Coordinates of C-alpha atoms in Angstrom, one line a residue:
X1432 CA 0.6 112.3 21.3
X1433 CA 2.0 115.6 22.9
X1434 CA 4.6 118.1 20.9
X1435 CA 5.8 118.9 24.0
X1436 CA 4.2 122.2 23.9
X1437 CA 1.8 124.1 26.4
X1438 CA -1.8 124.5 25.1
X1439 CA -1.2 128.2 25.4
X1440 CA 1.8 128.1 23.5
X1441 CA 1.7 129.7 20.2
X1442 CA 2.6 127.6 17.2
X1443 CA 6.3 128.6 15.9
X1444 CA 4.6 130.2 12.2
X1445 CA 2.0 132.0 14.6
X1446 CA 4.6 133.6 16.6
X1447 CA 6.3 134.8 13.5
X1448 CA 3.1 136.2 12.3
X1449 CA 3.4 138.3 15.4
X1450 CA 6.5 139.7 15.4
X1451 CA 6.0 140.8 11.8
X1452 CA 2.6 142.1 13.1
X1453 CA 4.2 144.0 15.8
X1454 CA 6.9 145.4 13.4
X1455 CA 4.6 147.1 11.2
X1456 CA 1.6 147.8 13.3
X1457 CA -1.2 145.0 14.2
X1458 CA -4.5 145.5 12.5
X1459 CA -7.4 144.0 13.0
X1460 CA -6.8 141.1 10.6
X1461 CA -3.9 140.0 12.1
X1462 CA -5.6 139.7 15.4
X1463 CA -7.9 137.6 13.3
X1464 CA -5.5 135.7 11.5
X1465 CA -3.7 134.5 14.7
X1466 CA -6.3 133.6 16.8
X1467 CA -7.6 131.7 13.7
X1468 CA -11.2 132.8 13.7
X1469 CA -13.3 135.4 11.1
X1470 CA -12.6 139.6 11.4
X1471 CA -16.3 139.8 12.3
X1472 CA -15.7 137.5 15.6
X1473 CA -12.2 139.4 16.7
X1474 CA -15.1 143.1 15.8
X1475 CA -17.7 141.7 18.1
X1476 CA -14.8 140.7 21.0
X1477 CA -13.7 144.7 20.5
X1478 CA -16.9 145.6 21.5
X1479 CA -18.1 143.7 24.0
X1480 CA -17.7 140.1 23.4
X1481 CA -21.0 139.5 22.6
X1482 CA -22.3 136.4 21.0
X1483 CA -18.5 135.1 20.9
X1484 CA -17.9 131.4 22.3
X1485 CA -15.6 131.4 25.4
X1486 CA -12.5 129.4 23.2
X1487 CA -12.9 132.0 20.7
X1488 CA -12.5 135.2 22.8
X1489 CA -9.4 133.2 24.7
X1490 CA -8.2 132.9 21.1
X1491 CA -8.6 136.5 20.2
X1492 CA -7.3 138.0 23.6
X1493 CA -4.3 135.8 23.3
X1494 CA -3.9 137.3 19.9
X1495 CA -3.9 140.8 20.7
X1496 CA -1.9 140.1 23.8
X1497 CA 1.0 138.6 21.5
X1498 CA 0.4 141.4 18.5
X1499 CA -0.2 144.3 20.5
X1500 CA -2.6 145.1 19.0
X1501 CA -4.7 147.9 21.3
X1502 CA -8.4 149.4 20.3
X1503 CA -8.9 152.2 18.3
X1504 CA -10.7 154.3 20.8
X1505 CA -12.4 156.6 18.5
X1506 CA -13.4 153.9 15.8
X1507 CA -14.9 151.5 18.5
X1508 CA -17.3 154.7 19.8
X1509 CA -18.2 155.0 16.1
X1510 CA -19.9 151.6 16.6
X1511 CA -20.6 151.5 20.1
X1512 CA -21.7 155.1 20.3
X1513 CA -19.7 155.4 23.8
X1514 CA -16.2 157.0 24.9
X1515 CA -15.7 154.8 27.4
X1516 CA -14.7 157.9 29.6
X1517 CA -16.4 160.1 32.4
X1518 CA -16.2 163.3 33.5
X1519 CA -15.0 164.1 37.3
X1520 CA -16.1 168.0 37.4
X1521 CA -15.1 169.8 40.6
X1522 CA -16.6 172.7 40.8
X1523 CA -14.3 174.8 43.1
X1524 CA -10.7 176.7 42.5
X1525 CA -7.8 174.6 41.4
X1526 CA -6.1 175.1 44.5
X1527 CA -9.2 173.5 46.3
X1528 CA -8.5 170.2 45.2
X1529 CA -5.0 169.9 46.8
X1530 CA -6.0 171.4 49.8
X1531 CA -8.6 170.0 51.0
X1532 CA -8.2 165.6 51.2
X1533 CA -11.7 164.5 50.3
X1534 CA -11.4 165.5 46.8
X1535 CA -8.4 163.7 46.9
X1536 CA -10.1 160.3 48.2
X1537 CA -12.9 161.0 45.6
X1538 CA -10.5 161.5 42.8
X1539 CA -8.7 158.1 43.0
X1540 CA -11.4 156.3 44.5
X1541 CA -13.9 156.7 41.6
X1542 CA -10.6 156.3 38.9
X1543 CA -10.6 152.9 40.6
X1544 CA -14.0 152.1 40.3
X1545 CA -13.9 153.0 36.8
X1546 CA -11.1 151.1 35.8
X1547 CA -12.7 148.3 36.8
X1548 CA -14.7 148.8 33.2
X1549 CA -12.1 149.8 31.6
X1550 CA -13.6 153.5 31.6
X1551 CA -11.5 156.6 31.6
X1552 CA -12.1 159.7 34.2
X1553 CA -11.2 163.1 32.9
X1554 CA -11.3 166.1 35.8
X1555 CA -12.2 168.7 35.0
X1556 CA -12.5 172.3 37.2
X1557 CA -15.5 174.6 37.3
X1558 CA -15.0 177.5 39.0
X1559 CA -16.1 180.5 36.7
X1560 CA -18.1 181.3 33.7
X1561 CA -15.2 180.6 31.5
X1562 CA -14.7 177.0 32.5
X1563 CA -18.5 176.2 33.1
X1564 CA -19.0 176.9 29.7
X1565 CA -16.3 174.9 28.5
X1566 CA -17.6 171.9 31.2
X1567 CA -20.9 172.3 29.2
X1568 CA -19.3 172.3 25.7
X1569 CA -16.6 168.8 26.8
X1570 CA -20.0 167.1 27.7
X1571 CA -22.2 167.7 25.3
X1572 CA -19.6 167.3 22.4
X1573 CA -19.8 163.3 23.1
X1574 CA -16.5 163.7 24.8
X1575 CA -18.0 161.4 28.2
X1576 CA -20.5 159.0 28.6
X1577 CA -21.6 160.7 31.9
X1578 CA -20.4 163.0 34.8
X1579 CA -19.6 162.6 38.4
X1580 CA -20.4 166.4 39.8
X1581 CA -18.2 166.9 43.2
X1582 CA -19.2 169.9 45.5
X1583 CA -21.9 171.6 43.3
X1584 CA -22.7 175.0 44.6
X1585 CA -26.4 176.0 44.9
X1586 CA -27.3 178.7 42.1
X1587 CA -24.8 177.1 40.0
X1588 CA -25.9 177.6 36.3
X1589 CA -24.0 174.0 35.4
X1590 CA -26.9 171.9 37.8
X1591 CA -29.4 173.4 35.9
X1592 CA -27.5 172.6 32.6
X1593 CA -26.8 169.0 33.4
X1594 CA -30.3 168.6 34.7
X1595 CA -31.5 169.8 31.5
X1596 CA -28.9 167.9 30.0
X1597 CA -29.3 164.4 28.1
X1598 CA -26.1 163.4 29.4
X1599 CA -26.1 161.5 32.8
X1600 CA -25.1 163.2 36.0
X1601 CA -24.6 162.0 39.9
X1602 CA -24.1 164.7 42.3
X1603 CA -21.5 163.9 45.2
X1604 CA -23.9 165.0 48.0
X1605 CA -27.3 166.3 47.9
X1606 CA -27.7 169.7 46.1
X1607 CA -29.7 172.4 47.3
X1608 CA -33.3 172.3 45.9
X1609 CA -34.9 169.5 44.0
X1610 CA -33.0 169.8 40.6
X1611 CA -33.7 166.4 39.4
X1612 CA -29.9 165.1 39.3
X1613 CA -29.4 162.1 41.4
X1614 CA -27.1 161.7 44.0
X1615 CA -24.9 159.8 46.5
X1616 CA -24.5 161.1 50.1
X1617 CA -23.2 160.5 53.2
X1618 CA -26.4 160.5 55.7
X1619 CA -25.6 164.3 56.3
X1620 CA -28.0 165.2 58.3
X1621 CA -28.2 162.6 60.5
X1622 CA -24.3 163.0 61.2
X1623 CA -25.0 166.7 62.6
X1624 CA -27.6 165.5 64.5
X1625 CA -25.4 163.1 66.0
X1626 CA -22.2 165.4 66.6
X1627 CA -25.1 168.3 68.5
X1628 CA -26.3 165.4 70.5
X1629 CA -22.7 164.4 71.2
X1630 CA -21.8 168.5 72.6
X1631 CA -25.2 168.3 74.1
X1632 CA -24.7 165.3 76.0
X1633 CA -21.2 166.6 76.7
X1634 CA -23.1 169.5 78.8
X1635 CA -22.2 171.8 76.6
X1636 CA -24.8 174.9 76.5
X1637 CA -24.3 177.2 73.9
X1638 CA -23.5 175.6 70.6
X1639 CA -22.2 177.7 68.0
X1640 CA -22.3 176.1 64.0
X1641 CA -19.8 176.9 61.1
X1642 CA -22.2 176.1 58.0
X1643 CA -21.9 176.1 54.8
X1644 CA -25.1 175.6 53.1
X1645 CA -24.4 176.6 49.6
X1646 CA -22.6 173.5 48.8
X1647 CA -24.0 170.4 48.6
X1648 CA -24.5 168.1 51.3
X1649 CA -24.2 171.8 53.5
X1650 CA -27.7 172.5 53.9
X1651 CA -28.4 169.0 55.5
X1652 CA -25.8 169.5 58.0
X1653 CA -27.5 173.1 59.4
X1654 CA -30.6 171.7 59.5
X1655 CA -29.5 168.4 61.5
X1656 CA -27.7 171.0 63.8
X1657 CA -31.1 172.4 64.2
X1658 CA -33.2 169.4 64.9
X1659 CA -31.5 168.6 67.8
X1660 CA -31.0 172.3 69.6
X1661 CA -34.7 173.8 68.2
X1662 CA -35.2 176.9 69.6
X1663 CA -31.4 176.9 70.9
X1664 CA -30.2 177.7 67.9
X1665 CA -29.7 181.2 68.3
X1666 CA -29.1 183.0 64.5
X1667 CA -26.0 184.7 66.8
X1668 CA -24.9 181.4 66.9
X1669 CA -25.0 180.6 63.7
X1670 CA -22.1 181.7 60.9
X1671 CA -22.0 180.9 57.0
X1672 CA -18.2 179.9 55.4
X1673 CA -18.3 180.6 51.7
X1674 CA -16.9 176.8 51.4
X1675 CA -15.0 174.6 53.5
X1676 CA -12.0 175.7 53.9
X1677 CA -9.3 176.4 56.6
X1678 CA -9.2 179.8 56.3
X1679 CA -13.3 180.1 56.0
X1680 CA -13.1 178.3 59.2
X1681 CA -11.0 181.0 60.6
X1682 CA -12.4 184.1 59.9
X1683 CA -16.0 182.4 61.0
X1684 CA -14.6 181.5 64.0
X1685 CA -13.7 185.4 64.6
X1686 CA -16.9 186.4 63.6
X1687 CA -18.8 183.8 66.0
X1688 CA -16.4 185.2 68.9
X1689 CA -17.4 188.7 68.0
X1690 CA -21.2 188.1 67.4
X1691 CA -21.5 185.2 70.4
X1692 CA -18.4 185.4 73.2
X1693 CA -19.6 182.7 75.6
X1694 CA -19.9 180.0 73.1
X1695 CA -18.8 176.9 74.9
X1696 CA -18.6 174.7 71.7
X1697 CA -18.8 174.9 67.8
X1698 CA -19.9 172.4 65.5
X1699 CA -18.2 173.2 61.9
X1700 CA -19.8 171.7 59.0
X1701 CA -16.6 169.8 57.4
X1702 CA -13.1 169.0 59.6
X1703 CA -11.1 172.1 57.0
X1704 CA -13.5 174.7 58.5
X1705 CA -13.2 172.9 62.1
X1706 CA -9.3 173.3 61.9
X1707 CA -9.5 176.5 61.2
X1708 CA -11.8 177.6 64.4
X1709 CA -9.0 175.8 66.1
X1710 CA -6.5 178.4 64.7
X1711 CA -8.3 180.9 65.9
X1712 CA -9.8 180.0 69.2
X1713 CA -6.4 179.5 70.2
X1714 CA -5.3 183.0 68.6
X1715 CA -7.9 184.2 71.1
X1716 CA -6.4 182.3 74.0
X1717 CA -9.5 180.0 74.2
X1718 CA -8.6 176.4 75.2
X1719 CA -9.7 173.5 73.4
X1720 CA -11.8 171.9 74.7
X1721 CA -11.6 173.2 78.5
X1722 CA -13.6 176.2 77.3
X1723 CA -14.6 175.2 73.5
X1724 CA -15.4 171.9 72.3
X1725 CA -14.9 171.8 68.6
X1726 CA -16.5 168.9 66.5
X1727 CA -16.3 168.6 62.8
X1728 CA -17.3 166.1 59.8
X1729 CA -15.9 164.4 57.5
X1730 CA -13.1 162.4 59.5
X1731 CA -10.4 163.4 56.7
X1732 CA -7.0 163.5 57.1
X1733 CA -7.1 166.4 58.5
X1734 CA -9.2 165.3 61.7
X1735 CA -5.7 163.8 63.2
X1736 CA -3.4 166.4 62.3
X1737 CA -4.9 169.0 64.5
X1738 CA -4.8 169.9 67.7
X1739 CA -6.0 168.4 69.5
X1740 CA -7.2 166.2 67.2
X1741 CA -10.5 166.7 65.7
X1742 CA -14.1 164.8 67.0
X1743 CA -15.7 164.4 64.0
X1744 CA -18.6 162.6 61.9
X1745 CA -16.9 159.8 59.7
X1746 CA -18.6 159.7 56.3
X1747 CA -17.2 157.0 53.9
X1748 CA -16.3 158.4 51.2
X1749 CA -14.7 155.9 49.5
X1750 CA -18.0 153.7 49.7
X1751 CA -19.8 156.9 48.2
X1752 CA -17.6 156.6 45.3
X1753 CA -17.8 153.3 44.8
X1754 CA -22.2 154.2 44.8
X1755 CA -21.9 157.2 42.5
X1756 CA -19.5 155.5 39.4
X1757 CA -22.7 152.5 40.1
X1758 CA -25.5 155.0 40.2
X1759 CA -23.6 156.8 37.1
X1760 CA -22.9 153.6 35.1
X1761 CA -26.7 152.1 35.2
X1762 CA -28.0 155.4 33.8
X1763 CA -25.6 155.7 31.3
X1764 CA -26.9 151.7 30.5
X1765 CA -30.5 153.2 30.7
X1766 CA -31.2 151.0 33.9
X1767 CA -33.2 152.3 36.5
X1768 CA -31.1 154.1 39.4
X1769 CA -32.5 156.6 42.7
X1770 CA -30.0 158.4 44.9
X1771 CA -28.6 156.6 47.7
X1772 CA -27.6 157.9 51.3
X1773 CA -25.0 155.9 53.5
X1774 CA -24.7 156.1 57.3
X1775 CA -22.2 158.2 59.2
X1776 CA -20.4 157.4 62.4
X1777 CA -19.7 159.4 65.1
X1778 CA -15.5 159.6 65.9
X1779 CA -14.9 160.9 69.6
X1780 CA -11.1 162.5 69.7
X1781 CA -9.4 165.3 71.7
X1782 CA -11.2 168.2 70.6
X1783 CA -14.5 167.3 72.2

């Protein structure tokens, strides 16, 4: 015969027990108490819910929902030997991650991803000695479980650190050199070669390039740049930015005008450094793109804010985040994992 009660309905003595609970601060007990099964089950729930029948981990989840009773973070990694949290290490200048919108992307898209576990992300900057060594120090304290590493410079002592390292890494991009940390990576090389053949089939003749090798994902780009022009790729035509950024993009583009004046298009290795060859080529009354066609990569938010707006290589960088907190979270389970690379798409606008 019914009470008139909902099954989920706590029982009148129960929900006293909770709001005396709450009043003082739940514990572990009470959690137990309520949802009427032993401390050890509500422990095992805590920490995975392993070995717990499905009416008893309703039961216990109910009960903490109507205590409030919350984990104790740094008792449960005591047991589990985890912190549930990961490190997001950008290794560029503070004002690098508002500037430019792919660290942006990266930043929420991989909290998202990580949420989904219930893991925490923790940035953190690396841009000098100082903060790479306190980087190295937050990791290997215990502080994460693993680190995502976002636009890792080649020669960068923290590679060879993490590499070294028993705490797992994933690179955003390939790094320079084979340094043993896995990665995830838009098909980067593949994208250049499809933006030269793009200026190429566009009858363009002399291709100029705005690389950036040093960072990862960089040195993929040049070389893609190079399969498809060979001997074309004159090293006049060629200028390094010390990272991709507008104003790199700028002074390159003055130093590929000085070095190469009858460039009749310019490939730049990420849509910041293409915006700002726009800036200059039309300081130096070139038009764009009557007498320079100007591609980039990345398709950020920046490709439809120029102008004209940008031609560009679409990689997807939420579905690389997505890949890396995957990749992260089976080494961090001691599964099996390899880099992955995901296809870019070529994204024809006014530029080029």
């Amino acid at each position: 015969m019914s009470d008139g009660t909902t099954p989920d309905a706590p029982h009148p003595k129960s929900r006293g027990a909770a709001r005396r609970a709450m009043r003082r601060g739940p514990t572990i007990d009470d959690v137990a108490e309520l949802a009427g099964v032993s401390r050890g089950t509500v422990s095992r729930v805590l920490n995975g819910a392993r070995y717990v029948s499905p009416a008893s981990l309703k039961a216990v989840e109910r009960a903490m929902r109507q205590t409030g009773y919350t984990v104790n973070q740094s008792a449960r990694s005591l047991v589990t030997k985890r912190s549930d949290a990961v490190a997001f290490v950008l290794s560029e200048p503070q004002e690098r991650l508002f500037e430019d919108p792919n660290f942006s992307v990266l930043l929420r898209s991989c909290t998202q991803a990580l949420a989904a576990h219930d893991i925490s992300l923790i940035l953190m900057l690396e841009s000098d000695e100082d903060e790479r060594d306190r980087v190295l120090r937050y990791v290997r304290g215990g502080h994460v479980d693993g680190v995502l590493l976002i636009s890792a410079h080649s020669g960068d002592s923290l590679i060879a650190s993490l590499a070294r390292g028993d705490v797992p890494t994933v690179a955003c991009g390939k790094p320079a050199g084979d340094i043993g940390i896995p990665y995830v990576a838009a098909e980067d090389r593949e994208g250049a070669r499809q933006m030269t053949r793009y200026l190429v089939e566009q009858g363009r003749k002399r291709i100029g390039m705005i690389g950036c090798p040093q960072i990862a994902g960089g040195a993929e780009r040049l070389e893609g740049y190079r399969d498809v022009l060979g001997r074309r790729a004159l090293r006049r035509l060629v200028v390094d930015a010390p990272n991709y950024s507008h104003a790199a993009g700028a002074e390159a583009m003055r130093r590929l005008l000085a070095t190469s004046p009858d460039i009749d298009a310019v490939f730049a290795a990420s849509d910041s450094l293409a915006a700002g060859a726009l800036t200059e080529l039309r300081r130096a009354g070139r038009g764009v793109p009557d007498d320079v066609a100007v591609g980039g990569f990345d398709d950020s938010r920046i490709a439809q804010e120029t102008d004209p707006a940008l031609t560009t290589i679409r990689q997807p960088l939420e579905l690389v985040s997505r890949n890396m907190v995957d990749v992260l979270l089976r080494l961090i389970r001691r599964e099996p994992s390899a880099s992955r690379l995901l296809p870019t798409e070529l994204v024809v606008r006014g530029s080029a």
